[in-house]
C-alpha cells in the first residue's frame, strides 16, 4: 500500500519536472543538427541564449517557443511537453487586458 502511494507521488513530481535540456536535445535530433551552435543558427538566436536556457539561467520564452514551432513543425503543446510543462490552463492577470488610464487633462485641444 505504501509503495503505491510513493509511486503516485513520484509520478506527480515527474509530471511537473521542468527540463529544458530534453527540449533542446529533442530539437537537435529532430532537425538533424550536431550541437547547440547549429541549433542557435537554425532558430536564428544568439548562441548564449541556448546556453542560458540549457543551464536554467533563462526560461524558454514565448517568442522562442514559437520560433521552435516554426522551425521544427512540432506543435506548441508537443514542445511544452518535451520541456516538462504539462499545464493545461494558464492564468493571466486581468490587469494585462485593461487599457491604461489616460489623464483627461492632457487631451489635445486645438485653438
The first five atom37 places (N, CA, C, CB, O) and aatype in JSON, in Angstrom:
{
  "aatype": [20, 20, 20, 20, 20, 20, 20, 20, 20, 20, 20, 20, 20, 20, 20, 20, 20, 20, 20, 20, 20, 20, 20, 20, 20, 20, 20, 20, 20, 20, 20, 20, 20, 20, 20, 20, 20, 20, 20, 20, 20, 20, 20, 20, 20, 20, 20, 20, 20, 20, 20, 20, 20, 20, 20, 20, 20, 20, 20, 20, 20, 20, 20, 20, 20, 20, 20, 20, 20, 20, 20, 20, 20, 20, 20, 20, 20, 20, 20, 20, 20, 20, 20, 20, 20, 20, 20, 20, 20, 20, 20, 20, 20, 20, 20, 20, 20, 20, 20, 20, 20, 20, 20, 20, 20, 20, 20, 20, 20, 20, 20],
  "atom_mask": [
    [1, 1, 1, 1, 1],
    [1, 1, 1, 1, 1],
    [1, 1, 1, 1, 1],
    [1, 1, 1, 1, 1],
    [1, 1, 1, 1, 1],
    [1, 1, 1, 1, 1],
    [1, 1, 1, 1, 1],
    [1, 1, 1, 1, 1],
    [1, 1, 1, 1, 1],
    [1, 1, 1, 1, 1],
    [1, 1, 1, 1, 1],
    [1, 1, 1, 1, 1],
    [1, 1, 1, 1, 1],
    [1, 1, 1, 1, 1],
    [1, 1, 1, 1, 1],
    [1, 1, 1, 1, 1],
    [1, 1, 1, 1, 1],
    [1, 1, 1, 1, 1],
    [1, 1, 1, 1, 1],
    [1, 1, 1, 1, 1],
    [1, 1, 1, 1, 1],
    [1, 1, 1, 1, 1],
    [1, 1, 1, 1, 1],
    [1, 1, 1, 1, 1],
    [1, 1, 1, 1, 1],
    [1, 1, 1, 1, 1],
    [1, 1, 1, 1, 1],
    [1, 1, 1, 1, 1],
    [1, 1, 1, 1, 1],
    [1, 1, 1, 1, 1],
    [1, 1, 1, 1, 1],
    [1, 1, 1, 1, 1],
    [1, 1, 1, 1, 1],
    [1, 1, 1, 1, 1],
    [1, 1, 1, 1, 1],
    [1, 1, 1, 1, 1],
    [1, 1, 1, 1, 1],
    [1, 1, 1, 1, 1],
    [1, 1, 1, 1, 1],
    [1, 1, 1, 1, 1],
    [1, 1, 1, 1, 1],
    [1, 1, 1, 1, 1],
    [1, 1, 1, 1, 1],
    [1, 1, 1, 1, 1],
    [1, 1, 1, 1, 1],
    [1, 1, 1, 1, 1],
    [1, 1, 1, 1, 1],
    [1, 1, 1, 1, 1],
    [1, 1, 1, 1, 1],
    [1, 1, 1, 1, 1],
    [1, 1, 1, 1, 1],
    [1, 1, 1, 1, 1],
    [1, 1, 1, 1, 1],
    [1, 1, 1, 1, 1],
    [1, 1, 1, 1, 1],
    [1, 1, 1, 1, 1],
    [1, 1, 1, 1, 1],
    [1, 1, 1, 1, 1],
    [1, 1, 1, 1, 1],
    [1, 1, 1, 1, 1],
    [1, 1, 1, 1, 1],
    [1, 1, 1, 1, 1],
    [1, 1, 1, 1, 1],
    [1, 1, 1, 1, 1],
    [1, 1, 1, 1, 1],
    [1, 1, 1, 1, 1],
    [1, 1, 1, 1, 1],
    [1, 1, 1, 1, 1],
    [1, 1, 1, 1, 1],
    [1, 1, 1, 1, 1],
    [1, 1, 1, 1, 1],
    [1, 1, 1, 1, 1],
    [1, 1, 1, 1, 1],
    [1, 1, 1, 1, 1],
    [1, 1, 1, 1, 1],
    [1, 1, 1, 1, 1],
    [1, 1, 1, 1, 1],
    [1, 1, 1, 1, 1],
    [1, 1, 1, 1, 1],
    [1, 1, 1, 1, 1],
    [1, 1, 1, 1, 1],
    [1, 1, 1, 1, 1],
    [1, 1, 1, 1, 1],
    [1, 1, 1, 1, 1],
    [1, 1, 1, 1, 1],
    [1, 1, 1, 1, 1],
    [1, 1, 1, 1, 1],
    [1, 1, 1, 1, 1],
    [1, 1, 1, 1, 1],
    [1, 1, 1, 1, 1],
    [1, 1, 1, 1, 1],
    [1, 1, 1, 1, 1],
    [1, 1, 1, 1, 1],
    [1, 1, 1, 1, 1],
    [1, 1, 1, 1, 1],
    [1, 1, 1, 1, 1],
    [1, 1, 1, 1, 1],
    [1, 1, 1, 1, 1],
    [1, 1, 1, 1, 1],
    [1, 1, 1, 1, 1],
    [1, 1, 1, 1, 1],
    [1, 1, 1, 1, 1],
    [1, 1, 1, 1, 1],
    [1, 1, 1, 1, 1],
    [1, 1, 1, 1, 1],
    [1, 1, 1, 1, 1],
    [1, 1, 1, 1, 1],
    [1, 1, 1, 1, 1],
    [1, 1, 1, 1, 1],
    [1, 1, 1, 1, 1],
    [1, 1, 1, 1, 1]
  ],
  "atom_positions": [
    [[0.83, -1.19, 0.0], [0.0, 0.0, 0.0], [0.88, 1.25, 0.0], [-0.95, 0.0, 1.21], [0.61, 2.2, -0.73]],
    [[1.92, 1.24, 0.83], [2.83, 2.37, 0.93], [3.59, 2.59, -0.38], [3.82, 2.15, 2.09], [3.88, 3.72, -0.76]],
    [[3.89, 1.49, -1.07], [4.62, 1.57, -2.34], [3.77, 2.26, -3.42], [5.02, 0.15, -2.82], [4.29, 3.03, -4.22]],
    [[2.47, 1.99, -3.43], [1.58, 2.63, -4.4], [1.51, 4.13, -4.17], [0.18, 2.01, -4.32], [1.45, 4.91, -5.12]],
    [[1.51, 4.53, -2.9], [1.48, 5.95, -2.57], [2.76, 6.64, -3.04], [1.29, 6.16, -1.05], [2.71, 7.76, -3.57]],
    [[3.89, 5.99, -2.85], [5.17, 6.55, -3.29], [5.21, 6.69, -4.81], [6.33, 5.67, -2.81], [5.77, 7.66, -5.33]],
    [[4.63, 5.73, -5.52], [4.61, 5.78, -6.99], [3.76, 6.95, -7.47], [4.07, 4.46, -7.57], [4.12, 7.63, -8.43]],
    [[2.62, 7.18, -6.8], [1.76, 8.31, -7.17], [2.47, 9.63, -6.95], [0.45, 8.28, -6.37], [2.4, 10.53, -7.79]],
    [[3.17, 9.75, -5.83], [3.91, 10.98, -5.55], [5.03, 11.18, -6.55], [4.48, 10.95, -4.13], [5.29, 12.3, -6.99]],
    [[5.71, 10.09, -6.93], [6.8, 10.18, -7.89], [6.26, 10.6, -9.26], [7.55, 8.83, -7.99], [6.87, 11.43, -9.93]],
    [[5.13, 10.04, -9.66], [4.53, 10.4, -10.94], [4.1, 11.86, -10.94], [3.33, 9.5, -11.24], [4.24, 12.55, -11.95]],
    [[3.57, 12.35, -9.83], [3.16, 13.75, -9.74], [4.37, 14.67, -9.85], [2.41, 14.01, -8.42], [4.3, 15.72, -10.48]],
    [[5.49, 14.28, -9.23], [6.7, 15.08, -9.32], [7.27, 15.07, -10.73], [7.75, 14.58, -8.33], [7.7, 16.11, -11.23]],
    [[7.27, 13.91, -11.37], [7.78, 13.8, -12.74], [6.93, 14.62, -13.7], [7.81, 12.34, -13.18], [7.44, 15.17, -14.68]],
    [[5.65, 14.71, -13.43], [4.73, 15.41, -14.31], [5.09, 16.9, -14.39], [3.3, 15.24, -13.83], [4.83, 17.53, -15.42]],
    [[5.66, 17.47, -13.35], [5.93, 18.89, -13.33], [7.43, 19.2, -13.36], [5.32, 19.51, -12.1], [7.84, 20.28, -12.95]],
    [[8.24, 18.25, -13.83], [9.68, 18.46, -13.9], [10.02, 19.29, -15.14], [10.43, 17.11, -13.93], [9.84, 18.84, -16.27]],
    [[10.5, 20.49, -14.91], [10.93, 21.37, -15.99], [12.33, 20.94, -16.4], [10.9, 22.88, -15.56], [13.25, 20.95, -15.59]],
    [[12.48, 20.56, -17.66], [13.78, 20.12, -18.17], [13.99, 20.67, -19.57], [13.88, 18.58, -18.16], [13.62, 20.03, -20.55]],
    [[14.59, 21.86, -19.67], [14.81, 22.44, -21.0], [15.81, 21.63, -21.82], [15.29, 23.87, -20.86], [15.8, 21.7, -23.05]],
    [[16.68, 20.86, -21.16], [17.66, 20.06, -21.9], [16.97, 19.02, -22.78], [18.62, 19.37, -20.93], [17.42, 18.76, -23.9]],
    [[15.9, 18.43, -22.28], [15.16, 17.46, -23.07], [14.59, 18.12, -24.33], [14.03, 16.83, -22.23], [14.64, 17.54, -25.41]],
    [[14.06, 19.32, -24.18], [13.53, 20.06, -25.32], [14.64, 20.35, -26.33], [12.88, 21.38, -24.85], [14.48, 20.11, -27.53]],
    [[15.76, 20.87, -25.86], [16.86, 21.23, -26.76], [17.42, 20.0, -27.46], [17.96, 21.94, -25.98], [17.68, 20.04, -28.66]],
    [[17.62, 18.92, -26.71], [18.15, 17.69, -27.32], [17.18, 17.11, -28.35], [18.45, 16.64, -26.24], [17.6, 16.62, -29.39]],
    [[15.89, 17.17, -28.06], [14.88, 16.67, -28.99], [14.88, 17.48, -30.28], [13.49, 16.7, -28.35], [14.75, 16.93, -31.37]],
    [[15.03, 18.8, -30.15], [15.09, 19.66, -31.35], [16.34, 19.37, -32.17], [15.05, 21.14, -30.95], [16.28, 19.29, -33.39]],
    [[17.47, 19.2, -31.5], [18.71, 18.89, -32.2], [18.56, 17.59, -32.98], [19.89, 18.79, -31.2], [19.0, 17.48, -34.13]],
    [[17.94, 16.59, -32.35], [17.74, 15.31, -33.01], [16.76, 15.41, -34.17], [17.25, 14.27, -32.01], [17.02, 14.89, -35.26]],
    [[15.64, 16.09, -33.94], [14.61, 16.22, -34.99], [15.12, 16.96, -36.21], [13.39, 16.94, -34.44], [14.78, 16.62, -37.34]],
    [[15.94, 17.99, -35.97], [16.44, 18.81, -37.08], [17.77, 18.29, -37.63], [16.6, 20.25, -36.61], [18.37, 18.92, -38.51]],
    [[18.23, 17.15, -37.13], [19.5, 16.54, -37.56], [20.66, 17.52, -37.45], [19.38, 16.04, -39.01], [21.43, 17.7, -38.4]],
    [[20.78, 18.15, -36.29], [21.85, 19.1, -36.04], [22.92, 18.45, -35.19], [21.31, 20.38, -35.35], [22.7, 17.4, -34.59]],
    [[24.1, 19.07, -35.15], [25.21, 18.48, -34.41], [25.32, 18.98, -32.98], [26.49, 18.77, -35.13], [25.72, 18.22, -32.09]],
    [[24.97, 20.25, -32.74], [25.22, 20.8, -31.41], [24.36, 22.05, -31.17], [26.7, 21.14, -31.23], [23.53, 22.42, -32.01]],
    [[24.58, 22.68, -30.03], [23.81, 23.87, -29.67], [24.07, 25.04, -30.62], [24.14, 24.29, -28.24], [23.17, 25.83, -30.88]],
    [[25.29, 25.14, -31.12], [25.61, 26.23, -32.05], [24.79, 26.09, -33.33], [27.12, 26.25, -32.39], [24.28, 27.08, -33.86]],
    [[24.66, 24.88, -33.82], [23.85, 24.64, -35.01], [22.38, 24.93, -34.72], [24.03, 23.19, -35.51], [21.66, 25.46, -35.57]],
    [[21.93, 24.58, -33.53], [20.54, 24.86, -33.14], [20.3, 26.37, -33.08], [20.21, 24.21, -31.78], [19.26, 26.85, -33.53]],
    [[21.24, 27.1, -32.53], [21.07, 28.56, -32.45], [21.01, 29.18, -33.84], [22.22, 29.2, -31.64], [20.26, 30.13, -34.06]],
    [[21.79, 28.64, -34.78], [21.71, 29.15, -36.16], [20.37, 28.81, -36.79], [22.86, 28.56, -37.01], [19.78, 29.64, -37.5]],
    [[19.87, 27.6, -36.55], [18.58, 27.19, -37.11], [17.44, 28.03, -36.55], [18.32, 25.7, -36.83], [16.5, 28.36, -37.27]],
    [[17.53, 28.37, -35.27], [16.48, 29.18, -34.64], [16.7, 30.68, -34.83], [16.4, 28.86, -33.15], [15.85, 31.5, -34.48]],
    [[17.86, 31.03, -35.38], [18.24, 32.43, -35.59], [18.27, 33.21, -34.28], [17.27, 33.09, -36.57], [17.73, 34.32, -34.18]],
    [[18.92, 32.62, -33.29], [19.12, 33.28, -32.0], [20.61, 33.22, -31.66], [18.26, 32.6, -30.87], [21.35, 32.43, -32.24]],
    [[21.02, 34.05, -30.74], [22.42, 34.08, -30.33], [22.76, 32.8, -29.55], [22.72, 35.34, -29.47], [21.94, 32.35, -28.75]],
    [[23.94, 32.22, -29.76], [24.33, 31.0, -29.04], [24.26, 31.13, -27.51], [25.72, 30.62, -29.43], [23.91, 30.15, -26.85]],
    [[24.59, 32.29, -26.92], [24.48, 32.36, -25.45], [23.05, 32.15, -24.93], [24.98, 33.7, -24.98], [22.86, 31.72, -23.79]],
    [[22.06, 32.44, -25.76], [20.67, 32.22, -25.35], [20.41, 30.74, -25.11], [19.7, 32.78, -26.41], [19.79, 30.36, -24.12]],
    [[20.89, 29.91, -26.02], [20.72, 28.46, -25.87], [21.47, 27.97, -24.63], [21.22, 27.71, -27.14], [20.96, 27.14, -23.88]],
    [[22.66, 28.49, -24.42], [23.45, 28.11, -23.25], [22.75, 28.49, -21.95], [24.83, 28.76, -23.31], [22.71, 27.7, -21.01]],
    [[22.19, 29.69, -21.91], [21.49, 30.14, -20.69], [20.26, 29.3, -20.43], [21.1, 31.62, -20.82], [19.93, 29.01, -19.27]],
    [[19.57, 28.9, -21.48], [18.39, 28.03, -21.31], [18.84, 26.66, -20.81], [17.59, 27.9, -22.65], [18.23, 26.09, -19.9]],
    [[19.89, 26.13, -21.41], [20.38, 24.8, -21.02], [20.83, 24.76, -19.57], [21.53, 24.39, -21.93], [20.64, 23.76, -18.88]],
    [[21.43, 25.85, -19.1], [21.9, 25.91, -17.72], [20.87, 26.5, -16.76], [23.18, 26.72, -17.66], [21.18, 26.83, -15.61]],
    [[19.65, 26.63, -17.24], [18.5, 27.09, -16.45], [18.68, 28.48, -15.85], [18.23, 26.12, -15.35], [18.15, 28.77, -14.78]],
    [[19.41, 29.33, -16.54], [19.54, 30.71, -16.12], [18.5, 31.58, -16.81], [20.93, 31.23, -16.41], [18.31, 32.74, -16.43]],
    [[17.83, 31.03, -17.82], [16.83, 31.75, -18.58], [15.73, 30.77, -18.98], [17.45, 32.44, -19.84], [16.04, 29.68, -19.47]],
    [[14.47, 31.13, -18.77], [13.4, 30.22, -19.19], [13.18, 30.29, -20.7], [12.09, 30.54, -18.45], [13.61, 31.24, -21.35]],
    [[12.51, 29.3, -21.24], [12.14, 29.31, -22.65], [10.97, 30.28, -22.79], [11.75, 27.87, -23.18], [9.89, 30.04, -22.27]],
    [[11.2, 31.38, -23.47], [10.18, 32.4, -23.63], [9.19, 32.04, -24.74], [10.82, 33.74, -23.93], [9.42, 31.13, -25.53]],
    [[8.1, 32.78, -24.76], [7.04, 32.52, -25.74], [7.53, 32.71, -27.17], [5.84, 33.42, -25.48], [7.22, 31.9, -28.04]],
    [[8.29, 33.76, -27.41], [8.75, 34.01, -28.79], [9.7, 32.91, -29.26], [9.45, 35.38, -28.87], [9.66, 32.52, -30.43]],
    [[10.55, 32.41, -28.36], [11.45, 31.33, -28.75], [10.66, 30.04, -28.96], [12.54, 31.12, -27.67], [10.97, 29.27, -29.88]],
    [[9.67, 29.8, -28.15], [8.83, 28.62, -28.31], [8.11, 28.65, -29.67], [7.8, 28.52, -27.17], [7.99, 27.63, -30.34]],
    [[7.65, 29.82, -30.06], [7.0, 29.97, -31.37], [8.01, 29.73, -32.48], [6.36, 31.37, -31.51], [7.69, 29.09, -33.48]],
    [[9.22, 30.26, -32.32], [10.26, 30.05, -33.33], [10.61, 28.57, -33.45], [11.53, 30.87, -32.99], [10.81, 28.06, -34.55]],
    [[10.67, 27.87, -32.32], [10.92, 26.43, -32.33], [9.82, 25.71, -33.09], [11.03, 25.88, -30.91], [10.09, 24.77, -33.84]],
    [[8.6, 26.14, -32.89], [7.45, 25.56, -33.59], [7.58, 25.76, -35.09], [6.14, 26.17, -33.07], [7.36, 24.84, -35.87]],
    [[7.94, 26.98, -35.5], [8.06, 27.29, -36.92], [9.16, 26.46, -37.59], [8.35, 28.77, -37.12], [8.99, 25.98, -38.71]],
    [[10.27, 26.29, -36.9], [11.41, 25.59, -37.48], [11.2, 24.07, -37.47], [12.69, 25.94, -36.73], [11.53, 23.39, -38.44]],
    [[10.65, 23.55, -36.39], [10.55, 22.09, -36.23], [9.23, 21.5, -36.71], [10.75, 21.73, -34.79], [9.13, 20.29, -36.91]],
    [[8.22, 22.34, -36.89], [6.87, 21.89, -37.24], [6.23, 21.04, -36.14], [6.92, 21.09, -38.53], [5.23, 20.36, -36.38]],
    [[6.81, 21.07, -34.92], [6.18, 20.42, -33.77], [5.16, 21.4, -33.2], [7.24, 20.0, -32.69], [5.36, 22.61, -33.25]],
    [[4.09, 20.88, -32.65], [3.08, 21.76, -32.06], [3.63, 22.4, -30.78], [1.77, 20.98, -31.76], [4.55, 21.87, -30.16]],
    [[3.06, 23.52, -30.42], [3.45, 24.19, -29.17], [3.22, 23.24, -28.0], [2.66, 25.51, -28.97], [4.03, 23.18, -27.08]],
    [[2.12, 22.51, -28.04], [1.82, 21.55, -26.97], [2.92, 20.49, -26.87], [0.46, 20.88, -27.22], [3.34, 20.13, -25.77]],
    [[3.38, 19.98, -28.02], [4.44, 18.98, -28.01], [5.74, 19.56, -27.48], [4.66, 18.42, -29.42], [6.45, 18.91, -26.71]],
    [[6.06, 20.79, -27.88], [7.28, 21.44, -27.39], [7.21, 21.64, -25.88], [7.49, 22.79, -28.1], [8.19, 21.39, -25.17]],
    [[6.06, 22.1, -25.38], [5.9, 22.29, -23.95], [6.01, 20.96, -23.21], [4.55, 22.96, -23.64], [6.6, 20.88, -22.13]],
    [[5.45, 19.92, -23.8], [5.52, 18.58, -23.2], [6.97, 18.12, -23.11], [4.68, 17.57, -24.01], [7.37, 17.51, -22.12]],
    [[7.76, 18.39, -24.15], [9.17, 17.98, -24.15], [9.97, 18.66, -23.04], [9.8, 18.3, -25.49], [10.91, 18.07, -22.51]],
    [[9.6, 19.88, -22.69], [10.36, 20.55, -21.63], [9.74, 20.34, -20.25], [10.46, 22.03, -21.91], [10.21, 20.9, -19.26]],
    [[8.67, 19.53, -20.19], [8.1, 19.16, -18.9], [6.96, 20.04, -18.44], [9.16, 19.19, -17.88], [6.53, 19.93, -17.29]],
    [[6.46, 20.9, -19.3], [5.35, 21.77, -18.94], [4.06, 21.07, -19.32], [5.45, 23.16, -19.65], [3.7, 21.0, -20.49]],
    [[3.36, 20.54, -18.32], [2.15, 19.76, -18.57], [0.87, 20.52, -18.22], [2.19, 18.47, -17.78], [-0.21, 19.93, -18.17]],
    [[0.99, 21.83, -17.99], [-0.21, 22.6, -17.62], [-1.19, 22.64, -18.79], [0.18, 24.04, -17.19], [-0.8, 22.73, -19.95]],
    [[-2.47, 22.57, -18.45], [-3.49, 22.65, -19.49], [-4.13, 24.02, -19.55], [-4.56, 21.6, -19.26], [-4.72, 24.4, -20.56]],
    [[-4.01, 24.77, -18.46], [-4.57, 26.13, -18.41], [-3.51, 27.09, -17.91], [-5.83, 26.18, -17.5], [-2.65, 26.73, -17.11]],
    [[-3.58, 28.3, -18.4], [-2.67, 29.34, -17.96], [-3.5, 30.45, -17.34], [-1.78, 29.86, -19.12], [-4.52, 30.85, -17.9]],
    [[-3.07, 30.93, -16.23], [-3.78, 32.02, -15.57], [-3.09, 33.32, -15.92], [-3.83, 31.81, -14.03], [-1.9, 33.49, -15.68]],
    [[-3.86, 34.21, -16.48], [-3.34, 35.51, -16.88], [-4.04, 36.56, -16.05], [-3.54, 35.77, -18.41], [-5.26, 36.53, -15.86]],
    [[-3.28, 37.47, -15.57], [-3.83, 38.54, -14.75], [-4.78, 39.38, -15.58], [-2.72, 39.41, -14.15], [-4.51, 39.67, -16.75]],
    [[-5.91, 39.78, -14.98], [-6.85, 40.62, -15.71], [-6.28, 42.02, -15.93], [-8.18, 40.71, -14.95], [-6.79, 42.77, -16.76]],
    [[-5.24, 42.38, -15.19], [-4.61, 43.68, -15.39], [-3.96, 43.79, -16.76], [-3.58, 43.94, -14.29], [-3.82, 44.88, -17.3]],
    [[-3.56, 42.67, -17.32], [-2.9, 42.68, -18.62], [-3.83, 43.1, -19.74], [-2.33, 41.31, -18.92], [-3.37, 43.56, -20.78]],
    [[-5.12, 42.97, -19.55], [-6.06, 43.27, -20.61], [-6.77, 44.6, -20.42], [-7.07, 42.18, -20.71], [-7.55, 45.02, -21.27]],
    [[-6.51, 45.26, -19.31], [-7.14, 46.56, -19.07], [-6.35, 47.65, -19.78], [-7.23, 46.86, -17.55], [-5.12, 47.66, -19.71]],
    [[-7.05, 48.56, -20.47], [-6.32, 49.66, -21.12], [-5.74, 50.6, -20.07], [-7.24, 50.43, -22.09], [-6.29, 50.76, -18.98]],
    [[-4.63, 51.21, -20.42], [-4.01, 52.14, -19.5], [-4.9, 53.37, -19.36], [-2.59, 52.52, -19.96], [-5.47, 53.85, -20.34]],
    [[-4.99, 53.86, -18.14], [-5.8, 55.05, -17.88], [-5.11, 56.26, -18.5], [-6.03, 55.26, -16.35], [-3.9, 56.45, -18.31]],
    [[-5.86, 57.05, -19.23], [-5.3, 58.26, -19.82], [-5.85, 59.46, -19.06], [-5.62, 58.36, -21.35], [-7.06, 59.54, -18.83]],
    [[-4.99, 60.37, -18.68], [-5.47, 61.55, -17.96], [-6.37, 62.41, -18.86], [-4.26, 62.38, -17.44], [-6.04, 62.67, -20.02]],
    [[-7.49, 62.82, -18.31], [-8.44, 63.6, -19.11], [-7.94, 65.04, -19.3], [-9.82, 63.61, -18.44], [-8.38, 65.72, -20.23]],
    [[-7.04, 65.5, -18.44], [-6.5, 66.86, -18.56], [-5.57, 67.02, -19.75], [-5.77, 67.24, -17.31], [-5.44, 68.12, -20.29]],
    [[-4.94, 65.95, -20.17], [-3.95, 66.06, -21.23], [-4.54, 65.86, -22.61], [-2.85, 65.07, -21.01], [-3.81, 65.63, -23.57]],
    [[-5.87, 65.94, -22.73], [-6.49, 65.8, -24.03], [-6.05, 66.96, -24.91], [-8.05, 65.76, -23.91], [-6.0, 68.11, -24.47]],
    [[-5.73, 66.63, -26.14], [-5.22, 67.69, -27.03], [-6.35, 68.64, -27.39], [-4.6, 67.08, -28.32], [-7.44, 68.21, -27.78]],
    [[-6.08, 69.89, -27.26], [-7.09, 70.9, -27.6], [-6.55, 71.77, -28.72], [-7.48, 71.77, -26.36], [-5.37, 72.12, -28.74]],
    [[-7.4, 72.08, -29.61], [-6.98, 72.93, -30.75], [-7.47, 74.34, -30.52], [-7.53, 72.39, -32.1], [-8.61, 74.54, -30.09]],
    [[-6.63, 75.3, -30.8], [-7.01, 76.7, -30.63], [-7.01, 77.43, -31.93], [-6.09, 77.4, -29.68], [-7.31, 78.63, -31.96]]
  ]
}
